[in-house]
Every structure is written in C-alpha cells, then in structure tokens.
Amino acid sequence: MGTSRWRGLVNSGPRRPRAFTQDTAQVLAFDKKTRQLRYLPAGEGNGEVEPGVTWRGHVARGMLLCPATDCGLPFGRVVAGGARRHHFAHRPGEGEHDDVTGPETLWHLSAKDVLGRWAATHPSLADWTLHLDDTPITLPDGWRRPDVLAVSPDGVKVAFEAQYSALTGTDWKARHDFYAKAGVVDIWLFAHHGPQWRPATTRQRHRRELVWRDPDWAATVQLSGLHQTMLRHGVIPLWLDPTTQTIGTATTRVHPSNTSPGERLWEDSAYTLPPRRTFRACHVAADALQQCEVDLEAGELFTPARREQREEHQRLEQDEQAARDRASRHEERLQAEWDQHQQQERRRKDAERAAAEARQQIPLKEQFPPLFRQDPPPAKPPWWKFWPRRT
Ligand SMILES: [Zn+2]
C-alpha cells in the first residue's frame, strides 16, 4: 500500500550494499582445501573464512583459486576497504579474462552457486533434494538440463534457469512449454549485466509509465522482446545479482486505466503493478534472495516486490469494485428520481383530465358567465359634452 514509497526514506537496520550496479567484482573463489566454492560476503574481506583462518591469510597461502573456467589461477589479494564491495583480485598482469566468456561463465557459476546455497538453506525448501546442473528433465521429444533443480519429497520439481546470453521470445516459450509439459515449475533469472540488462534510455525514462519511482527501486532497464513475451504469458521478468545476492523484480507505478493526453494524474491514484507487455522499460525492485520463496501454485519466485504487486492488484480490484458500486448507486438514484418525476407528471395530467371532464359537465353559461351577460352597453355621452367650453 502507500507505505512502500517511504521504505527507502525511513532507513533503519544495517546498510545493504547497493544491488544492480552492474558490479562484476569477483566474490567467488574455489577453495583448494575443501574443493568447493567460497562466497565472500559483503564487508567481510578483513574477517575470517573459518575460525582461525582469515580471508587474507587464505589468499596469501594460495588456497583460493579463480573459478573462471579459462583461468584457475590463485588470487593475489583481497580488496577490502574503499568504495567498492570487498572482492578477490588477481596479481597485476594475471588473469585477464576475456570480457565475453570470462564474466559470463563467472556470472553463471556465481548464479548457480548462490541459488544452490539459497535453496539448500531456505526453510521453505528444507527437505528438498538439490541437483546442480547434473539432472536432465527428459521428455520423449527432447531433454533440458536446468542449472539448479529442486525436488520435493513428494516429487514436485522446480527448475531454476540462470540466463546470461541473449535468447529470443520464441526460444524461451519453447523451453517454458517444455517444462510445463514435463510438469516442472520453471523460474528464469537474468544476469545483471550483459545482453539481458540494458539500462533504459533517457527517452524511455521520461515516458509516463516511469514517472514515479520508489527510492528502493535499484535501476530502470529496457524490456526486450523476450521480456515482453514473458509478460504476455504472465511471467514477470526477474534478475539475479549474485554479488549482492539480490533478486530484481520488474515493476512500475502506473495508472491502470488509459487516460486521455493532458489529463492530470496523481501518484496517490496510481498502483505498483508489473509492467504492461507494451512497455519499453520498467523499474527493478531489489530484494534480498533470502526473503524470496518459491510459490508453487503461481509457479514463480515470490519476492517481496511481487507480494506488494499482488496486494496492489487486490487494492486495484477493490477500488474498481467500489467505483462500479458507486456508479450503480448513482444510476439507481437517477432512476428513482426519474420515476418520481414521471409519477408526478402522470398525477398532474390525471388531475387536469379530471378537471376538464368535470368542466364538461357544467353548462358553458356557468363556466364563462361574462360571455353570456346580457347587460346593455353603457350610455354614450352626447356630442356637446365634448365641445370645448369657452371661459
Ligand atoms: Zn581469473
């Protein structure tokens, strides 16, 4: 409801790192000792990996390797302090990743790791089985291997797809249909940089549907043909920033009715809703992944932003119903007034008719006595009465 607009102003609690800044800082490292990926939490660069072992010490011993597939070199240092988020860095001259393959595989790797970690620890998926990139979903006419697959004890399957590269709406629809046919809930998460993340142009930012924004909304991005296809099929685009473990939800604050140009619109009468499929851009509401859960009934990742959108949708429906009730009450009142008027008219006419009929019964001589009066005309004075008198 209305409180949402002030969330960002009433700032309480620990400061969260800003999400969706297209930060590609390396926060994952392959630990030589445990042979698993390590995630460096925000602001923990000076802290400890595990009791007695600091991140800096671990890096200095060469235990943390770069997880990029074409790299694998040990990291040189931990960058902690300064404006940027704490992250791992290579020694100068080492690990110069190709911009195309490097960050992509890294993002994909981080996304899978973060999703897997979240799914493994989230209370709503407590006794679910997790498969990271290793269990294909097969149908007679093909197969797909989701990045993360969660299977409930009673066999419900949820597939997470982390999508970095470009994808057409048609291809997405085919994959979405494939999962639907296999009875799998599919959740698509896009990268926070690269082809799936195009910041909105100035022209798009000035469009009416993007005029109002919440201070909590992290960014404004373009909606591609793929996103519009998703919206057409009732799927709200989501983005994942693995560096801050944040989920972005496509959102806008709009007037639901089509208004005529030049009409003055107020934010108070607008609603926070998913973008319409014709929109060229939308805002991105950032929520911590930890606060999201899988809504099996709706087949989507239920983020706090989605909760707000659903509440706003309900409010919109109630308001529309109230407006309809008001209109019908007004209509009824008008109808009642009109009926009353008709009745009065009828009564008046009846009375007139009755009076006319009653008049018919009375002889004309009584009705209009002057016409029938037989009095002689008044005597005219003789002509000499008008003669001017001499004085
Ligand atoms: Zn590297």
Short mmCIF file of N, CA and C and ligand atoms in Angstrom, two decimals, residues 26 65-68 70-73 75 90 94-97 106, ligand 1:
data_model
loop_
_atom_site.label_atom_id
_atom_site.label_comp_id
_atom_site.label_asym_id
_atom_site.label_seq_id
_atom_site.Cartn_x
_atom_site.Cartn_y
_atom_site.Cartn_z
N GLN A 26 34.69 -10.05 -8.35
CA GLN A 26 34.79 -11.49 -8.13
C GLN A 26 34.65 -11.79 -6.65
N LEU A 65 41.41 -20.19 -5.52
CA LEU A 65 41.66 -20.10 -6.95
C LEU A 65 40.50 -19.40 -7.64
N CYS A 66 40.85 -18.76 -8.75
CA CYS A 66 39.82 -18.09 -9.55
C CYS A 66 38.93 -19.16 -10.19
N PRO A 67 37.60 -19.05 -10.05
CA PRO A 67 36.74 -20.10 -10.59
C PRO A 67 36.43 -19.98 -12.08
N ALA A 68 36.88 -18.90 -12.72
CA ALA A 68 36.61 -18.77 -14.16
C ALA A 68 37.21 -19.96 -14.88
N ASP A 70 38.40 -20.52 -17.80
CA ASP A 70 39.62 -20.40 -18.59
C ASP A 70 40.76 -19.79 -17.79
N CYS A 71 40.62 -19.76 -16.44
CA CYS A 71 41.65 -19.10 -15.63
C CYS A 71 42.22 -20.08 -14.59
N GLY A 72 41.58 -20.17 -13.45
CA GLY A 72 42.02 -21.13 -12.45
C GLY A 72 43.26 -20.76 -11.67
N LEU A 73 43.75 -19.52 -11.86
CA LEU A 73 44.95 -19.08 -11.13
C LEU A 73 44.59 -18.71 -9.70
N PHE A 75 44.20 -16.38 -6.55
CA PHE A 75 44.02 -14.94 -6.41
C PHE A 75 45.22 -14.33 -5.71
N HIS A 90 43.22 -10.58 -8.93
CA HIS A 90 44.44 -11.25 -9.38
C HIS A 90 45.64 -10.35 -9.16
N GLU A 94 47.98 -10.79 -14.28
CA GLU A 94 47.47 -12.17 -14.32
C GLU A 94 45.96 -12.17 -14.49
N GLY A 95 45.45 -13.26 -14.98
CA GLY A 95 44.00 -13.48 -15.02
C GLY A 95 43.24 -12.38 -15.71
N GLU A 96 43.73 -12.02 -16.91
CA GLU A 96 42.96 -11.04 -17.68
C GLU A 96 41.91 -11.78 -18.48
N HIS A 97 40.70 -11.78 -17.95
CA HIS A 97 39.65 -12.57 -18.57
C HIS A 97 39.10 -11.88 -19.78
N LEU A 106 31.56 -16.72 -15.29
CA LEU A 106 31.67 -16.36 -13.88
C LEU A 106 30.31 -16.05 -13.29
ZN ZN B 1 40.86 -15.47 -13.02
#
